Amino acid sequence: SLIYSTNLLFCLSLQLLVNCSDLLRFITYLNSTRTNCRNRPIDLVFIIDSSRSVRPAEFEKAKEFLVDMVDSLAIGSDATRVGLVNYASTVQIEFLLNTYSDKSHVKQALARVEPLASGTMTGMAIKTAMDKAFTIEAGARAGSASIAKVAIIVTDGRPQDKVEEVSASARAAGIEIYAVGVDRADVASLRLMASQPYDDHVFYVETYGVIEKLTSKFRETLCEEMRSEITEDACMCEAQIVFQKKVQSTIQDMFWGLKATETRCLEKMCLSCSDTPDT
């Protein structure tokens, strides 16, 4: 009957609303998980090449890239901490992990960094970062296994010192190394410095003018790295199973409800046909 069909559609609508509500709650849960992934604290040290081969305008582009990276992270004493090692033939620590505790001050400090000129002592810079920037005194949270230590090296040349051994020592100390090469950078040297797999840790761009395109790539890469450290959430698995069962149940109920409505409509039509007098 029409009343039955209306009631059926009303009930199905209510079921859809309930399941839509479940879906929205589930999506909210997933989004919160993704947000936690992006905002999970790390100890991040930039190691930036400012040798003579990096022109002033190019150095500014490199700094813009670092600012974009900082903008994509949650910065704070209880969130991600950022330090900067500047190098050429000498190495200079511009600021440590515990120097600034908010994003605006980190960005202001990046804007003030000046190139050092001449030489490319990348190995010395990595050793300085390991010995002086990733220490508890410098603000590294060495006591927490859940907080990753990450170094991002940006260089446009071939190292003038040995990088293989010192990079291996840094990696053995738990520092995840990403190597970004620009223009004349030696890709083989980048691979000697970087952690593995190389596809996730070695990047190359033709010029400093396009280095900013790596920002989103780094955001994704760091997020995936953090996800891999998080054990599977039992609550999330349970939520997925419950949600899937609800969807299956609702679809089945809708199918059989509509099937019953179709049958009743056909029966009503047949009765109407049989009640029609012959002409």
mmCIF file with all atom_site columns, C-alpha atoms in Angstrom, residues 8-84:
data_model
loop_
_atom_site.group_PDB
_atom_site.id
_atom_site.type_symbol
_atom_site.label_atom_id
_atom_site.label_alt_id
_atom_site.label_comp_id
_atom_site.label_asym_id
_atom_site.label_entity_id
_atom_site.label_seq_id
_atom_site.pdbx_PDB_ins_code
_atom_site.Cartn_x
_atom_site.Cartn_y
_atom_site.Cartn_z
_atom_site.occupancy
_atom_site.B_iso_or_equiv
_atom_site.pdbx_formal_charge
_atom_site.auth_seq_id
_atom_site.auth_comp_id
_atom_site.auth_asym_id
_atom_site.auth_atom_id
_atom_site.pdbx_PDB_model_num
ATOM 1  C CA . LEU A 1 8  ? 9.288  1.982  4.475  1.00 0.00 ? 8  LEU A CA 1
ATOM 2  C CA . LEU A 1 9  ? 10.976 4.938  2.820  1.00 0.00 ? 9  LEU A CA 1
ATOM 3  C CA . PHE A 1 10 ? 10.780 6.879  6.091  1.00 0.00 ? 10 PHE A CA 1
ATOM 4  C CA . CYS A 1 11 ? 12.438 4.019  7.992  1.00 0.00 ? 11 CYS A CA 1
ATOM 5  C CA . LEU A 1 12 ? 15.117 3.639  5.339  1.00 0.00 ? 12 LEU A CA 1
ATOM 6  C CA . SER A 1 13 ? 15.763 7.381  5.501  1.00 0.00 ? 13 SER A CA 1
ATOM 7  C CA . LEU A 1 14 ? 16.205 7.144  9.260  1.00 0.00 ? 14 LEU A CA 1
ATOM 8  C CA . GLN A 1 15 ? 18.643 4.260  8.782  1.00 0.00 ? 15 GLN A CA 1
ATOM 9  C CA . LEU A 1 16 ? 20.618 6.319  6.274  1.00 0.00 ? 16 LEU A CA 1
ATOM 10 C CA . LEU A 1 17 ? 20.718 9.258  8.671  1.00 0.00 ? 17 LEU A CA 1
ATOM 11 C CA . VAL A 1 18 ? 22.015 7.034  11.469 1.00 0.00 ? 18 VAL A CA 1
ATOM 12 C CA . ASN A 1 19 ? 24.665 5.559  9.224  1.00 0.00 ? 19 ASN A CA 1
ATOM 13 C CA . CYS A 1 20 ? 25.579 8.976  7.827  1.00 0.00 ? 20 CYS A CA 1
ATOM 14 C CA . SER A 1 21 ? 26.086 10.076 11.405 1.00 0.00 ? 21 SER A CA 1
ATOM 15 C CA . ASP A 1 22 ? 28.332 7.057  11.973 1.00 0.00 ? 22 ASP A CA 1
ATOM 16 C CA . LEU A 1 23 ? 30.170 7.887  8.764  1.00 0.00 ? 23 LEU A CA 1
ATOM 17 C CA . LEU A 1 24 ? 30.742 11.485 9.834  1.00 0.00 ? 24 LEU A CA 1
ATOM 18 C CA . ARG A 1 25 ? 32.046 10.360 13.209 1.00 0.00 ? 25 ARG A CA 1
ATOM 19 C CA . PHE A 1 26 ? 34.330 7.858  11.510 1.00 0.00 ? 26 PHE A CA 1
ATOM 20 C CA . ILE A 1 27 ? 35.646 10.462 9.053  1.00 0.00 ? 27 ILE A CA 1
ATOM 21 C CA . THR A 1 28 ? 36.264 12.843 11.958 1.00 0.00 ? 28 THR A CA 1
ATOM 22 C CA . TYR A 1 29 ? 38.237 10.100 13.684 1.00 0.00 ? 29 TYR A CA 1
ATOM 23 C CA . LEU A 1 30 ? 40.335 9.479  10.582 1.00 0.00 ? 30 LEU A CA 1
ATOM 24 C CA . ASN A 1 31 ? 40.979 13.201 10.119 1.00 0.00 ? 31 ASN A CA 1
ATOM 25 C CA . SER A 1 32 ? 42.099 13.543 13.720 1.00 0.00 ? 32 SER A CA 1
ATOM 26 C CA . THR A 1 33 ? 44.494 10.648 13.175 1.00 0.00 ? 33 THR A CA 1
ATOM 27 C CA . ARG A 1 34 ? 45.924 12.328 10.071 1.00 0.00 ? 34 ARG A CA 1
ATOM 28 C CA . THR A 1 35 ? 46.269 15.619 11.956 1.00 0.00 ? 35 THR A CA 1
ATOM 29 C CA . ASN A 1 36 ? 48.130 13.872 14.764 1.00 0.00 ? 36 ASN A CA 1
ATOM 30 C CA . CYS A 1 37 ? 50.382 12.329 12.151 1.00 0.00 ? 37 CYS A CA 1
ATOM 31 C CA . ARG A 1 38 ? 51.238 15.690 10.627 1.00 0.00 ? 38 ARG A CA 1
ATOM 32 C CA . ASN A 1 39 ? 51.655 17.371 13.988 1.00 0.00 ? 39 ASN A CA 1
ATOM 33 C CA . ARG A 1 40 ? 53.525 14.618 15.769 1.00 0.00 ? 40 ARG A CA 1
ATOM 34 C CA . PRO A 1 41 ? 56.649 16.159 17.351 1.00 0.00 ? 41 PRO A CA 1
ATOM 35 C CA . ILE A 1 42 ? 60.049 15.746 15.713 1.00 0.00 ? 42 ILE A CA 1
ATOM 36 C CA . ASP A 1 43 ? 63.461 17.258 16.379 1.00 0.00 ? 43 ASP A CA 1
ATOM 37 C CA . LEU A 1 44 ? 64.344 18.815 13.024 1.00 0.00 ? 44 LEU A CA 1
ATOM 38 C CA . VAL A 1 45 ? 67.712 20.346 12.112 1.00 0.00 ? 45 VAL A CA 1
ATOM 39 C CA . PHE A 1 46 ? 68.247 22.020 8.749  1.00 0.00 ? 46 PHE A CA 1
ATOM 40 C CA . ILE A 1 47 ? 71.827 21.832 7.409  1.00 0.00 ? 47 ILE A CA 1
ATOM 41 C CA . ILE A 1 48 ? 72.122 24.443 4.684  1.00 0.00 ? 48 ILE A CA 1
ATOM 42 C CA . ASP A 1 49 ? 74.951 25.027 2.212  1.00 0.00 ? 49 ASP A CA 1
ATOM 43 C CA . SER A 1 50 ? 75.808 28.733 1.823  1.00 0.00 ? 50 SER A CA 1
ATOM 44 C CA . SER A 1 51 ? 79.073 28.366 -0.075 1.00 0.00 ? 51 SER A CA 1
ATOM 45 C CA . ARG A 1 52 ? 80.228 30.753 -2.796 1.00 0.00 ? 52 ARG A CA 1
ATOM 46 C CA . SER A 1 53 ? 78.471 28.782 -5.544 1.00 0.00 ? 53 SER A CA 1
ATOM 47 C CA . VAL A 1 54 ? 75.116 29.667 -3.982 1.00 0.00 ? 54 VAL A CA 1
ATOM 48 C CA . ARG A 1 55 ? 74.285 33.133 -5.277 1.00 0.00 ? 55 ARG A CA 1
ATOM 49 C CA . PRO A 1 56 ? 72.538 35.596 -2.932 1.00 0.00 ? 56 PRO A CA 1
ATOM 50 C CA . ALA A 1 57 ? 69.198 35.289 -4.742 1.00 0.00 ? 57 ALA A CA 1
ATOM 51 C CA . GLU A 1 58 ? 69.485 31.492 -4.651 1.00 0.00 ? 58 GLU A CA 1
ATOM 52 C CA . PHE A 1 59 ? 70.255 31.543 -0.941 1.00 0.00 ? 59 PHE A CA 1
ATOM 53 C CA . GLU A 1 60 ? 67.102 33.578 -0.392 1.00 0.00 ? 60 GLU A CA 1
ATOM 54 C CA . LYS A 1 61 ? 65.145 30.928 -2.311 1.00 0.00 ? 61 LYS A CA 1
ATOM 55 C CA . ALA A 1 62 ? 66.659 28.245 -0.081 1.00 0.00 ? 62 ALA A CA 1
ATOM 56 C CA . LYS A 1 63 ? 65.554 30.189 2.991  1.00 0.00 ? 63 LYS A CA 1
ATOM 57 C CA . GLU A 1 64 ? 62.053 30.550 1.547  1.00 0.00 ? 64 GLU A CA 1
ATOM 58 C CA . PHE A 1 65 ? 61.949 26.771 1.206  1.00 0.00 ? 65 PHE A CA 1
ATOM 59 C CA . LEU A 1 66 ? 62.887 26.405 4.879  1.00 0.00 ? 66 LEU A CA 1
ATOM 60 C CA . VAL A 1 67 ? 60.208 28.917 5.863  1.00 0.00 ? 67 VAL A CA 1
ATOM 61 C CA . ASP A 1 68 ? 57.623 26.964 3.855  1.00 0.00 ? 68 ASP A CA 1
ATOM 62 C CA . MET A 1 69 ? 58.712 23.804 5.639  1.00 0.00 ? 69 MET A CA 1
ATOM 63 C CA . VAL A 1 70 ? 58.341 25.486 9.021  1.00 0.00 ? 70 VAL A CA 1
ATOM 64 C CA . ASP A 1 71 ? 54.902 26.766 8.018  1.00 0.00 ? 71 ASP A CA 1
ATOM 65 C CA . SER A 1 72 ? 53.797 23.199 7.294  1.00 0.00 ? 72 SER A CA 1
ATOM 66 C CA . LEU A 1 73 ? 54.719 21.969 10.788 1.00 0.00 ? 73 LEU A CA 1
ATOM 67 C CA . ALA A 1 74 ? 53.370 22.515 14.280 1.00 0.00 ? 74 ALA A CA 1
ATOM 68 C CA . ILE A 1 75 ? 56.228 24.309 16.058 1.00 0.00 ? 75 ILE A CA 1
ATOM 69 C CA . GLY A 1 76 ? 56.550 24.449 19.832 1.00 0.00 ? 76 GLY A CA 1
ATOM 70 C CA . SER A 1 77 ? 58.451 23.160 22.852 1.00 0.00 ? 77 SER A CA 1
ATOM 71 C CA . ASP A 1 78 ? 55.995 20.253 23.085 1.00 0.00 ? 78 ASP A CA 1
ATOM 72 C CA . ALA A 1 79 ? 55.626 19.961 19.306 1.00 0.00 ? 79 ALA A CA 1
ATOM 73 C CA . THR A 1 80 ? 58.272 20.065 16.565 1.00 0.00 ? 80 THR A CA 1
ATOM 74 C CA . ARG A 1 81 ? 61.523 21.817 17.454 1.00 0.00 ? 81 ARG A CA 1
ATOM 75 C CA . VAL A 1 82 ? 63.731 23.342 14.769 1.00 0.00 ? 82 VAL A CA 1
ATOM 76 C CA . GLY A 1 83 ? 67.455 24.090 14.617 1.00 0.00 ? 83 GLY A CA 1
ATOM 77 C CA . LEU A 1 84 ? 69.678 25.397 11.818 1.00 0.00 ? 84 LEU A CA 1
#
